[in-house]
Amino acid sequence: MRVEIWSDIACPWCYVGKARFEKALEAFPHRDQVEVVHRSFELDPGRAKGDIQPVITMLTKKYGMSAAQAQAGEENLGAQAAAEGLAYRTEGRDHGNTFDMHRLLHLAKEQGRQDELIQVLYKANFAEERSVFSEGDERLVELAVAAGLDADDARKVLADPAAYADDVRADEREAAELGANGVPFFVLDRKYGVSGAQPADVFEQALTQAWGERSPLRLIDQGDADACGPDGCAVPQR
């Protein structure tokens, strides 16, 4: 079974939702047969790469709330994260464009390190003092290496604005086609969608239901056609 997760590194509920989903997956009896794929979704796709703001400033401008309301929201998110065993800095974080991070996540997907990289990026953005936005490409290279990627591979991607750009845009178009207007958004076997950072038991229920409704393989032809098996390939005798 495949689970696709649309998310953004700048999304705190994606950070929390991933932990809740993984808690459900850990308890799922068929977890070893579940493939998890992370898909790209930018919360702020129109933001210029160099446009970096404190999170509180961004929230007040984008949602029209007061600084006190924005800070209260951050405190609530910190408590939600702590309940899942996650570190979360409620003050001093910044916000910026995440497009390059998504491009690196597609590189990581090709190398089987996607989950490792998204977790490193989440931790860096939400829990560490150093910014993932203001220190330039070398900060992202450093994080890519921490996730098991080659530094030169990461630098090549970041140096080429076209590298994996189409993959990111394709993910975002697909999210729109599926009706996702926010993240996190979980799609199970292209049959069920779960929106938001739901409690672990909701994810457990969704995994169980999706697994139970998988279509069994139906053989169209059960004849004795030639095939290769564990004992080799049958060679017709003349």
Short mmCIF file of C-alpha atoms in Angstrom, two decimals:
data_model
loop_
_atom_site.label_atom_id
_atom_site.label_comp_id
_atom_site.label_asym_id
_atom_site.label_seq_id
_atom_site.Cartn_x
_atom_site.Cartn_y
_atom_site.Cartn_z
CA MET A 1 0.00 0.00 0.00
CA ARG A 2 1.23 3.48 -0.81
CA VAL A 3 0.68 6.57 1.33
CA GLU A 4 1.46 9.92 -0.26
CA ILE A 5 1.91 12.95 2.00
CA TRP A 6 1.68 16.46 0.60
CA SER A 7 3.45 18.88 2.96
CA ASP A 8 5.68 21.94 3.28
CA ILE A 9 8.74 22.45 5.46
CA ALA A 10 7.29 25.79 6.62
CA CYS A 11 4.10 24.09 7.85
CA PRO A 12 4.13 23.38 11.61
CA TRP A 13 1.08 21.13 11.38
CA CYS A 14 2.94 19.04 8.78
CA TYR A 15 5.73 18.57 11.33
CA VAL A 16 3.23 17.49 13.99
CA GLY A 17 1.08 15.49 11.56
CA LYS A 18 4.05 13.45 10.36
CA ALA A 19 4.79 12.39 13.93
CA ARG A 20 1.15 11.41 14.54
CA PHE A 21 0.98 9.45 11.29
CA GLU A 22 4.21 7.63 12.11
CA LYS A 23 2.84 6.70 15.53
CA ALA A 24 -0.16 5.12 13.79
CA LEU A 25 2.05 3.44 11.20
CA GLU A 26 4.28 1.95 13.90
CA ALA A 27 1.24 0.22 15.42
CA PHE A 28 -0.12 -0.93 12.04
CA PRO A 29 0.32 -4.72 11.58
CA HIS A 30 1.24 -4.36 7.88
CA ARG A 31 3.59 -1.40 8.30
CA ASP A 32 6.42 -3.18 6.46
CA GLN A 33 4.22 -3.28 3.36
CA VAL A 34 3.42 0.43 3.36
CA GLU A 35 5.41 2.73 1.09
CA VAL A 36 5.45 6.38 2.17
CA VAL A 37 6.13 9.06 -0.46
CA HIS A 38 6.45 12.76 0.34
CA ARG A 39 4.98 15.20 -2.18
CA SER A 40 5.66 18.91 -2.61
CA PHE A 41 3.28 21.68 -1.58
CA GLU A 42 4.34 25.30 -1.01
CA LEU A 43 2.29 27.35 1.41
CA ASP A 44 3.83 30.55 0.07
CA PRO A 45 4.83 29.83 -3.55
CA GLY A 46 4.88 33.49 -4.59
CA ARG A 47 7.46 34.52 -2.00
CA ALA A 48 10.82 35.55 -3.43
CA LYS A 49 13.82 33.51 -2.37
CA GLY A 50 15.37 36.43 -0.50
CA ASP A 51 12.15 37.52 1.21
CA ILE A 52 12.69 36.29 4.76
CA GLN A 53 10.61 37.45 7.73
CA PRO A 54 10.19 36.55 11.38
CA VAL A 55 7.34 34.07 11.73
CA ILE A 56 5.36 36.41 13.99
CA THR A 57 5.61 39.22 11.43
CA MET A 58 4.51 36.90 8.63
CA LEU A 59 1.50 35.71 10.63
CA THR A 60 0.34 39.21 11.52
CA LYS A 61 0.56 40.38 7.89
CA LYS A 62 -0.90 37.27 6.28
CA TYR A 63 -3.76 36.62 8.68
CA GLY A 64 -4.41 40.06 10.13
CA MET A 65 -3.87 38.94 13.71
CA SER A 66 -2.10 40.82 16.46
CA ALA A 67 1.43 39.94 17.52
CA ALA A 68 0.01 38.62 20.79
CA GLN A 69 -2.41 36.35 18.94
CA ALA A 70 0.37 35.10 16.68
CA GLN A 71 2.60 34.37 19.66
CA ALA A 72 -0.25 32.54 21.43
CA GLY A 73 -0.66 30.40 18.33
CA GLU A 74 3.03 29.55 18.38
CA GLU A 75 2.79 28.60 22.05
CA ASN A 76 -0.12 26.29 21.25
CA LEU A 77 1.84 24.68 18.44
CA GLY A 78 4.77 24.22 20.78
CA ALA A 79 2.53 22.35 23.20
CA GLN A 80 1.09 20.19 20.44
CA ALA A 81 4.59 19.35 19.21
CA ALA A 82 5.81 18.54 22.73
CA ALA A 83 2.91 16.10 23.15
CA GLU A 84 4.34 14.17 20.19
CA GLY A 85 7.88 14.27 21.57
CA LEU A 86 9.00 17.00 19.16
CA ALA A 87 11.13 20.03 19.96
CA TYR A 88 9.63 23.34 18.84
CA ARG A 89 11.00 26.88 19.18
CA THR A 90 8.10 29.21 19.87
CA GLU A 91 10.20 32.35 19.47
CA GLY A 92 12.86 33.57 17.07
CA ARG A 93 12.01 31.46 14.02
CA ASP A 94 11.86 32.93 10.53
CA HIS A 95 9.90 32.17 7.36
CA GLY A 96 10.87 32.12 3.70
CA ASN A 97 10.61 30.37 0.35
CA THR A 98 10.83 26.55 0.48
CA PHE A 99 11.09 25.77 -3.24
CA ASP A 100 14.77 24.75 -3.11
CA MET A 101 14.06 22.42 -0.20
CA HIS A 102 11.38 20.69 -2.23
CA ARG A 103 13.79 20.33 -5.14
CA LEU A 104 16.29 18.67 -2.81
CA LEU A 105 13.56 16.36 -1.52
CA HIS A 106 13.06 15.08 -5.08
CA LEU A 107 16.80 14.41 -5.32
CA ALA A 108 16.55 12.57 -2.01
CA LYS A 109 13.61 10.53 -3.29
CA GLU A 110 15.73 9.25 -6.17
CA GLN A 111 18.39 8.17 -3.69
CA GLY A 112 16.05 6.59 -1.17
CA ARG A 113 16.71 9.27 1.47
CA GLN A 114 13.54 11.34 1.22
CA ASP A 115 12.14 10.61 4.66
CA GLU A 116 15.53 11.25 6.24
CA LEU A 117 15.84 14.65 4.54
CA ILE A 118 12.35 15.88 5.33
CA GLN A 119 12.87 15.00 8.98
CA VAL A 120 16.22 16.83 9.05
CA LEU A 121 14.61 19.88 7.43
CA TYR A 122 11.68 19.87 9.85
CA LYS A 123 13.98 19.66 12.85
CA ALA A 124 16.21 22.41 11.52
CA ASN A 125 13.29 24.73 10.81
CA PHE A 126 11.25 24.16 13.95
CA ALA A 127 13.73 23.15 16.63
CA GLU A 128 17.17 24.57 15.86
CA GLU A 129 18.41 28.13 16.35
CA ARG A 130 20.09 28.40 12.96
CA SER A 131 17.83 29.44 10.10
CA VAL A 132 17.14 27.24 7.09
CA PHE A 133 16.38 30.38 5.06
CA SER A 134 18.91 33.11 5.81
CA GLU A 135 22.25 31.30 5.58
CA GLY A 136 22.17 30.52 1.86
CA ASP A 137 22.63 27.32 -0.11
CA GLU A 138 25.46 25.94 2.02
CA ARG A 139 23.08 25.60 4.97
CA LEU A 140 20.84 23.41 2.81
CA VAL A 141 23.85 21.43 1.60
CA GLU A 142 24.85 20.84 5.22
CA LEU A 143 21.35 19.53 6.01
CA ALA A 144 21.31 17.36 2.89
CA VAL A 145 24.59 15.76 3.98
CA ALA A 146 23.13 15.16 7.45
CA ALA A 147 20.34 13.21 5.72
CA GLY A 148 22.83 11.02 3.85
CA LEU A 149 23.06 12.86 0.51
CA ASP A 150 26.26 13.74 -1.30
CA ALA A 151 27.27 17.38 -0.87
CA ASP A 152 28.24 17.83 -4.53
CA ASP A 153 24.93 16.36 -5.69
CA ALA A 154 23.05 18.81 -3.49
CA ARG A 155 25.15 21.75 -4.70
CA LYS A 156 24.49 20.85 -8.34
CA VAL A 157 20.74 20.85 -7.74
CA LEU A 158 20.80 24.17 -5.92
CA ALA A 159 23.00 25.75 -8.62
CA ASP A 160 20.54 24.79 -11.36
CA PRO A 161 17.14 26.45 -10.88
CA ALA A 162 15.56 24.01 -13.33
CA ALA A 163 16.69 20.87 -11.49
CA TYR A 164 13.59 19.04 -10.23
CA ALA A 165 11.52 22.20 -10.66
CA ASP A 166 9.06 20.38 -12.92
CA ASP A 167 8.71 17.61 -10.32
CA VAL A 168 7.79 20.10 -7.63
CA ARG A 169 5.24 21.81 -9.88
CA ALA A 170 3.78 18.47 -10.91
CA ASP A 171 3.22 17.53 -7.27
CA GLU A 172 1.52 20.85 -6.65
CA ARG A 173 -0.76 20.49 -9.69
CA GLU A 174 -1.69 17.00 -8.56
CA ALA A 175 -2.55 18.28 -5.09
CA ALA A 176 -4.93 20.79 -6.66
CA GLU A 177 -6.50 18.07 -8.81
CA LEU A 178 -7.06 15.96 -5.69
CA GLY A 179 -8.75 18.87 -3.95
CA ALA A 180 -6.01 19.62 -1.44
CA ASN A 181 -6.04 23.30 -0.54
CA GLY A 182 -3.97 22.88 2.61
CA VAL A 183 -1.42 20.58 4.18
CA PRO A 184 -0.65 18.08 5.52
CA PHE A 185 -2.73 16.04 3.12
CA PHE A 186 -2.46 12.23 3.20
CA VAL A 187 -3.63 10.02 0.32
CA LEU A 188 -3.88 6.27 0.90
CA ASP A 189 -3.71 4.08 -2.19
CA ARG A 190 -5.42 6.86 -4.18
CA LYS A 191 -8.69 5.85 -2.48
CA TYR A 192 -8.78 7.78 0.77
CA GLY A 193 -7.69 11.26 1.74
CA VAL A 194 -6.96 12.49 5.26
CA SER A 195 -6.62 16.24 5.68
CA GLY A 196 -4.73 17.89 8.51
CA ALA A 197 -2.69 16.76 11.50
CA GLN A 198 -5.29 14.29 12.71
CA PRO A 199 -4.87 12.27 15.93
CA ALA A 200 -3.01 8.98 15.57
CA ASP A 201 -6.19 6.93 15.96
CA VAL A 202 -7.69 8.59 12.88
CA PHE A 203 -4.65 7.54 10.87
CA GLU A 204 -4.88 4.03 12.34
CA GLN A 205 -8.48 3.79 11.19
CA ALA A 206 -7.63 5.08 7.71
CA LEU A 207 -4.73 2.64 7.31
CA THR A 208 -6.90 -0.29 8.43
CA GLN A 209 -9.75 0.65 6.12
CA ALA A 210 -7.52 1.25 3.10
CA TRP A 211 -5.69 -2.03 3.68
CA GLY A 212 -8.91 -3.99 3.99
CA GLU A 213 -10.32 -2.61 0.77
CA ARG A 214 -7.33 -3.37 -1.41
CA SER A 215 -8.40 -5.25 -4.53
CA PRO A 216 -7.02 -8.81 -4.64
CA LEU A 217 -5.06 -9.80 -7.73
CA ARG A 218 -7.30 -11.42 -10.34
CA LEU A 219 -5.60 -13.65 -12.87
CA ILE A 220 -6.89 -13.24 -16.40
CA ASP A 221 -5.20 -16.31 -17.87
CA GLN A 222 -4.34 -19.40 -15.85
CA GLY A 223 -2.96 -21.38 -18.76
CA ASP A 224 0.47 -23.01 -18.96
CA ALA A 225 2.26 -20.18 -20.72
CA ASP A 226 6.06 -20.17 -20.56
CA ALA A 227 7.49 -18.25 -17.61
CA CYS A 228 10.56 -17.92 -15.41
CA GLY A 229 10.43 -19.04 -11.77
CA PRO A 230 12.70 -19.80 -8.80
CA ASP A 231 14.00 -22.92 -10.55
CA GLY A 232 14.91 -21.08 -13.74
CA CYS A 233 13.25 -20.70 -17.12
CA ALA A 234 11.71 -23.58 -19.00
CA VAL A 235 13.32 -24.00 -22.41
CA PRO A 236 11.13 -25.68 -25.03
CA GLN A 237 12.63 -28.90 -26.34
CA ARG A 238 12.73 -29.43 -30.10
#
